[in-house]
Coordinates of C-alpha atoms in Angstrom, one line a residue:
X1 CA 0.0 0.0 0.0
X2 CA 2.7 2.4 1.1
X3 CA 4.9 1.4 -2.8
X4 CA 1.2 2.5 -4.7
X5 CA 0.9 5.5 -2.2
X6 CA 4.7 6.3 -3.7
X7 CA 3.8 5.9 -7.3
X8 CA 0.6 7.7 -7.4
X9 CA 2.2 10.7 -5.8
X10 CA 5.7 10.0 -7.1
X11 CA 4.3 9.9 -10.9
X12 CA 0.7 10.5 -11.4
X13 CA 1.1 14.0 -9.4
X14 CA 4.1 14.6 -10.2
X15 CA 5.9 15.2 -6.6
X16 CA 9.1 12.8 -7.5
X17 CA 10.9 10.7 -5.1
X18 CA 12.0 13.8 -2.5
X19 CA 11.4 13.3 0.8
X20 CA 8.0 15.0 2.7
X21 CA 9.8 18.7 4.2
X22 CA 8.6 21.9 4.7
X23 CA 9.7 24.4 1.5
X24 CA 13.1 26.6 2.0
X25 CA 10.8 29.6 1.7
X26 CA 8.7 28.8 4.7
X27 CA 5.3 29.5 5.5
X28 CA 4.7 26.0 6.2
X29 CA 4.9 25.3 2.9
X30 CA 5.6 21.3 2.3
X31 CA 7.3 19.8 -0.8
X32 CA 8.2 16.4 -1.9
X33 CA 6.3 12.9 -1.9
X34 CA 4.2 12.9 1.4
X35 CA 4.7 8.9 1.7
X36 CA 8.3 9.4 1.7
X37 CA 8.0 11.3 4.9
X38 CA 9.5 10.5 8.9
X39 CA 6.2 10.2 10.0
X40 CA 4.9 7.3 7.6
X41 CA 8.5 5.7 7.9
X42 CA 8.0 5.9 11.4
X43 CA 4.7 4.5 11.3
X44 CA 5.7 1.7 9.3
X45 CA 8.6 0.6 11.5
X46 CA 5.9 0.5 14.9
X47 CA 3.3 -1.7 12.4
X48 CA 5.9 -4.3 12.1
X49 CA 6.6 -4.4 15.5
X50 CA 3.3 -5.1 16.3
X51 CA 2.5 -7.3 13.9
X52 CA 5.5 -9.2 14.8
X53 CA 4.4 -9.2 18.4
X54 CA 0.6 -10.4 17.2
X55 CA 2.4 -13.3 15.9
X56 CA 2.3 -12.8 12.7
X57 CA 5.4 -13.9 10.2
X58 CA 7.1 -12.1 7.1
X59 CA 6.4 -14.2 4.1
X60 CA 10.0 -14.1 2.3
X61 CA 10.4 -13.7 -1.5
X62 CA 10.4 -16.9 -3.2
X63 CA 13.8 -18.7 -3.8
X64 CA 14.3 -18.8 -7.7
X65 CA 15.4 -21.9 -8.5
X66 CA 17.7 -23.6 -11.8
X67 CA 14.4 -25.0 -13.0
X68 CA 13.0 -21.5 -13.7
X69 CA 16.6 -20.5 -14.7
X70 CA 16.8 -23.2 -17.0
X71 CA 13.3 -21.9 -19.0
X72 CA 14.6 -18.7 -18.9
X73 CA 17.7 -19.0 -20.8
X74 CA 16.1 -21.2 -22.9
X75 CA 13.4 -19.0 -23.7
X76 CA 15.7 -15.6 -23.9
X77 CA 17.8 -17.3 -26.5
X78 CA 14.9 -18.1 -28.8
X79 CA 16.0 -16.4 -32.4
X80 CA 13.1 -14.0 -32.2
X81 CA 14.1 -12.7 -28.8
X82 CA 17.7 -12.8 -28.5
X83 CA 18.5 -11.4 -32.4
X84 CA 19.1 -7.6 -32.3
X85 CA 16.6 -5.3 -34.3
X86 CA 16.8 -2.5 -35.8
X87 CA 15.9 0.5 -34.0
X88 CA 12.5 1.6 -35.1
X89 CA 11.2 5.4 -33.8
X90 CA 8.3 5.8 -31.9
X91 CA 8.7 1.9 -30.5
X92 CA 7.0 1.3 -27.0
X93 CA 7.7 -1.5 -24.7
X94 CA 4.4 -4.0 -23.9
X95 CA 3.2 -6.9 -22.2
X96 CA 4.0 -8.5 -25.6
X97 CA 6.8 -7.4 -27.3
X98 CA 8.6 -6.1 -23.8
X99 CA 12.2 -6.7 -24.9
X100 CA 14.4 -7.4 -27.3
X101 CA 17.9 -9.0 -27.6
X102 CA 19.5 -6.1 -25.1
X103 CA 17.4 -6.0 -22.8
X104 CA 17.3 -9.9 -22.5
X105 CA 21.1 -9.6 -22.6
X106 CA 21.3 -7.7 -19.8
X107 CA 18.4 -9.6 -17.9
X108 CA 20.7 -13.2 -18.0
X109 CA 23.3 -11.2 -16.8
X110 CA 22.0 -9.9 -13.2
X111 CA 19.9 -13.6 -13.5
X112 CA 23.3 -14.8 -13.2
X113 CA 25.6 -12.7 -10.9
X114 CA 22.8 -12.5 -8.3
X115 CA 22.1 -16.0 -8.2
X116 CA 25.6 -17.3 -8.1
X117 CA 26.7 -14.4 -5.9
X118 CA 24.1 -14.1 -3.9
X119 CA 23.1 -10.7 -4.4
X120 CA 20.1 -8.6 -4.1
X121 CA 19.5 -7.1 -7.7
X122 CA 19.5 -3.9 -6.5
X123 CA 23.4 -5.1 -5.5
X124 CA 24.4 -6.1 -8.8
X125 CA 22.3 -2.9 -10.7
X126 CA 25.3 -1.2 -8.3
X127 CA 28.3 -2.9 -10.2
X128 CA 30.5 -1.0 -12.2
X129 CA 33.0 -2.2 -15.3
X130 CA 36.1 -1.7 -12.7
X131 CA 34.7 -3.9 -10.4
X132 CA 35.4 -6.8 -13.3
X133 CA 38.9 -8.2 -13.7
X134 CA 39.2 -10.6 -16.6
X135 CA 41.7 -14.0 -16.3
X136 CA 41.6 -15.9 -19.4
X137 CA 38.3 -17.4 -17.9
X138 CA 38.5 -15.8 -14.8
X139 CA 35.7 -13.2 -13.6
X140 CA 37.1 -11.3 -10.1
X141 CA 34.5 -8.5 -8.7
X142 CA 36.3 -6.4 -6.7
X143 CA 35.1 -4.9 -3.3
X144 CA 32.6 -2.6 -4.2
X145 CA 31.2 -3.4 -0.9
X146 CA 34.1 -3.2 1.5
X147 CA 33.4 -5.9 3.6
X148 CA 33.0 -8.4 0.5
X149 CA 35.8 -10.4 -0.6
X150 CA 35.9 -10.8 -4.1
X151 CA 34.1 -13.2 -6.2
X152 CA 36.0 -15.3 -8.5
X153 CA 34.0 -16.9 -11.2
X154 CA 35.0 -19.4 -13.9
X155 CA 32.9 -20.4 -16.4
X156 CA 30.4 -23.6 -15.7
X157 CA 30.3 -26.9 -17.8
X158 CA 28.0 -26.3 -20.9
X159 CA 25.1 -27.9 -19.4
X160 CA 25.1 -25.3 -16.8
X161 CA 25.1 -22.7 -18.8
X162 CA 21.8 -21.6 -18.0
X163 CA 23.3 -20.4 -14.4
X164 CA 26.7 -19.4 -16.0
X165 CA 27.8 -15.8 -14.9
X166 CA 31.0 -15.5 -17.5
X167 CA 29.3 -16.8 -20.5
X168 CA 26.6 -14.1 -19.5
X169 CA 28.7 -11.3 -18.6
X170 CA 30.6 -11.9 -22.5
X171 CA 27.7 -11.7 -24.2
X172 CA 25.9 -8.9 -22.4
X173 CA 29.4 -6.6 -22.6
X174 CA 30.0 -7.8 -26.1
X175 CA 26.9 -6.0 -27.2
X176 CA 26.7 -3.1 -25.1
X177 CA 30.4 -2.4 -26.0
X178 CA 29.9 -0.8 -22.2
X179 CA 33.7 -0.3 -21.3
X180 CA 33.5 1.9 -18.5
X181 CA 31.2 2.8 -15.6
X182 CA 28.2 1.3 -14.7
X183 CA 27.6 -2.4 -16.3
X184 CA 23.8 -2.6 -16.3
X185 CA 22.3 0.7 -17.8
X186 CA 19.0 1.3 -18.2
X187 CA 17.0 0.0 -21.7
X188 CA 15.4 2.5 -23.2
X189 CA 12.9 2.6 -26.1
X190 CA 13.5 0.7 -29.4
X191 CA 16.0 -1.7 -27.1
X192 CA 18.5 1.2 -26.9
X193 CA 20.8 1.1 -24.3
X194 CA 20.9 4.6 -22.1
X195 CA 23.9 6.4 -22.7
X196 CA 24.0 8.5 -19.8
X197 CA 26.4 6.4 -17.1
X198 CA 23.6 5.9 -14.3
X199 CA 22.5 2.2 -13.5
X200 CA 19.3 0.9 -14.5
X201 CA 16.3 1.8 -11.5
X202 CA 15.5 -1.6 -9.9
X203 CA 11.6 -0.7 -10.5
X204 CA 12.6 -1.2 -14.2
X205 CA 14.5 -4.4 -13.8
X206 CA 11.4 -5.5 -11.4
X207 CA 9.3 -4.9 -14.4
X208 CA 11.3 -6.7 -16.6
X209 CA 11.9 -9.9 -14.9
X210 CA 8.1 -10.2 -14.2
X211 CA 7.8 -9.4 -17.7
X212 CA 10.1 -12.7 -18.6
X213 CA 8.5 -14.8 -15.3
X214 CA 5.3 -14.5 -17.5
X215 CA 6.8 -15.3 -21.2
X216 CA 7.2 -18.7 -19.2
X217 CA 3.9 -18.9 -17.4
X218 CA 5.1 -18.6 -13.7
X219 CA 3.2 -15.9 -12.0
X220 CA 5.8 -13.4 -10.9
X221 CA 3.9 -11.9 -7.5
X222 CA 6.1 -14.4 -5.0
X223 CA 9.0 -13.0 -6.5
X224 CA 11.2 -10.0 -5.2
X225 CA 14.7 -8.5 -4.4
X226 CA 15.9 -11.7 -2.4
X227 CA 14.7 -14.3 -4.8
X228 CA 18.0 -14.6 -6.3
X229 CA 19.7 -14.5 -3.1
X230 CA 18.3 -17.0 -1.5
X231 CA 18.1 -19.3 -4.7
X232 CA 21.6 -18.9 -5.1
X233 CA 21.9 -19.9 -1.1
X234 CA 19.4 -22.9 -1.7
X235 CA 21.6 -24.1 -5.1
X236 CA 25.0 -24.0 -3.1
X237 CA 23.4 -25.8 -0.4
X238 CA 21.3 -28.2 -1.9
X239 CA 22.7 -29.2 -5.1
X240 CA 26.6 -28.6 -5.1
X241 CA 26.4 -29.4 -1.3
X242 CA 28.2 -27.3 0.0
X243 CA 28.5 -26.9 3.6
X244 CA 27.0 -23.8 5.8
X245 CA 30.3 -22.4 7.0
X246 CA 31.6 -22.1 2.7
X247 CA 28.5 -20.8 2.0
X248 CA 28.7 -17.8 4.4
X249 CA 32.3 -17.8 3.7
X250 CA 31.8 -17.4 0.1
X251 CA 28.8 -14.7 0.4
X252 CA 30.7 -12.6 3.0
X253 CA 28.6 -13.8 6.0
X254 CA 28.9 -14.0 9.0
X255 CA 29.4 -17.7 10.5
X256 CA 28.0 -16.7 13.3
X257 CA 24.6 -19.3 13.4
X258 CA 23.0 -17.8 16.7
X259 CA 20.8 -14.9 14.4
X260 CA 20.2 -18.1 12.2
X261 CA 20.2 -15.8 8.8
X262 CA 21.4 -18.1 6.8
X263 CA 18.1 -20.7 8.1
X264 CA 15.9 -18.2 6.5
X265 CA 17.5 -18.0 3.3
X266 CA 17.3 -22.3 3.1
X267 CA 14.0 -22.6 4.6
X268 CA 10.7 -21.1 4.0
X269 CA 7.3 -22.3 3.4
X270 CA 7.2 -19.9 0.8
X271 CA 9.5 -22.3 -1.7
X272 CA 8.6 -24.6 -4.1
X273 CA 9.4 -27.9 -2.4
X274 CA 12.8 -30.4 -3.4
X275 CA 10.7 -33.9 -3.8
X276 CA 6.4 -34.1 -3.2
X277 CA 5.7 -35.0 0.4
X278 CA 3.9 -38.3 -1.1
X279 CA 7.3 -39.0 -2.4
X280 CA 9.1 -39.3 1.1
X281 CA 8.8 -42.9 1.7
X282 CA 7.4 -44.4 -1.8
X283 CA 9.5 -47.0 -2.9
X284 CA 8.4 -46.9 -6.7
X285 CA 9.6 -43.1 -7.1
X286 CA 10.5 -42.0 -9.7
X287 CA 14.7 -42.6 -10.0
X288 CA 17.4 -40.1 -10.2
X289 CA 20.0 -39.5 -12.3
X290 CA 23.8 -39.4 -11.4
X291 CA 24.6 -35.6 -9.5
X292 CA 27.1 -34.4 -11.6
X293 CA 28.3 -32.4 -8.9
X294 CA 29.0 -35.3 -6.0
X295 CA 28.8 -38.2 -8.2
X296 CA 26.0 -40.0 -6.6
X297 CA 22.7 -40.6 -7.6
X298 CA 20.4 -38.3 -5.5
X299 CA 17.6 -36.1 -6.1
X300 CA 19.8 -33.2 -6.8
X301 CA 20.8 -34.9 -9.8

């Protein structure tokens, strides 16, 4: 309520994104976006307090998972989405025709880096070309956030590319031809990429990635900032099997396990469940295929 409070005062009056303050001339004259006030941030801190107290639990943004990562690479790469077009004047963006070969570019990109980093996307919209070092295959992001190490990345098997950062980043900079500042830019109309160096709004790349959650029919209102995050956390864990203490180590956590944090990113009811609950104990299940990853045959295979 408080996000369409925002918008409709933000853009359909026209009062922008400045916070609620009385004017420089006086008079108790106010200016800015009266939602984006002290009082209503103020409120909205006490309302979770108390709705905290009443026993009532956050739902958390659900986990993406490979699966849908899988359908989206596959779908992006299509010929009619992923072939650049020429730009044609006047050329809107829709719920049919809402990107083109740029855009989707850029898309498996952040898809990538936030899932395999663990990052929110408004983390990786952040990233700029000199926090990239390149090492034959070798992708290092350097400590934009000081208390991040860095993240070295080398590029996955072929049948992983799907969740492949490097193959992603190649073909997203390949076609931007962006060389310096910030890596994700906003897409304009026509599939232009903005030239102006600021980094695409994360309301834009919200829109977009519920735009591509719905060119492969998964309804994209579960899905939010940490989905990536905590798919990334669930994929480390679940199917490469790696244990708690390298996962924190490798997202620049804290080991520390009393605030259990890293439980909320693994578990949530929230999630599309590993194996059907009728599947627990059925001997005639269906079988699983050898885990590329451990080498046994498990249901993360």
């Amino acid at each position: 309520m408080r996000a369409s409070m925002t918008y409709a005062f933000g853009r359909l009056q026209g009062l922008g994104n400045m916070w609620w303050h009385e004017s420089d001339v006086g008079g108790g004259v106010m200016v800015g976006n009266p939602s984006i006030s002290t009082e209503v941030s103020s409120f909205m801190c006490l309302l979770r307090r108390r709705k905290v107290k009443a026993g009532e639990v956050a739902t958390s943004a659900r986990a993406i998972t490979t699966d849908i990562l899988f359908k989206l690479y596959h779908h992006n790469h299509l010929n009619e989405n992923w072939a650049i077009q020429p730009y044609q004047p006047g050329e809107r963006l829709n719920s049919h025709h809402w990107g083109g070969g740029r855009a989707r570019r850029l898309l498996q990109a952040a898809y990538t880096i936030a899932f395999v980093c663990m990052l929110r996307f408004d983390e990786v919209l952040k990233i700029q070309v000199h926090d990239f070092g390149v090492l034959i295959f070798v992708f290092i992001s350097t400590n934009y956030h000081p208390d991040i190490k860095p993240f070295h990345l080398w590029a996955f098997p072929p049948h992983e590319a799907h969740i492949c950062p490097v193959r992603a980043l190649a073909a997203w900079l390949s076609e931007s031809r962006i060389k310096s500042g910030y890596v994700f830019r906003k897409i304009a109309s026509g599939d232009r990429i903005a030239e102006a160096n600021t980094p695409m709004t994360s309301e834009q790349f919200l829109e977009l990635f519920r735009n591509n959650l719905l060119d492969i029919g998964i309804d994209p209102a579960p899905y939010g900032t940490h989905s990536f995050r905590r798919g990334g956390c669930q994929y480390l864990h679940v199917e490469r099997r790696w244990a708690l203490r390298k996962i924190c180590e490798w997202g620049g956590w804290s080991a520390e396990f009393s605030n259990l944090t890293i439980v909320k990113y693994l578990i949530s009811s929230n999630d599309d469940p590993v194996e059907p609950r009728e599947h627990f104990f059925n001997p005639d299940r269906p079988p699983t295929v050898k885990c590329p990853h451990c080498g046994r045959c498990c249901p993360c295979g």
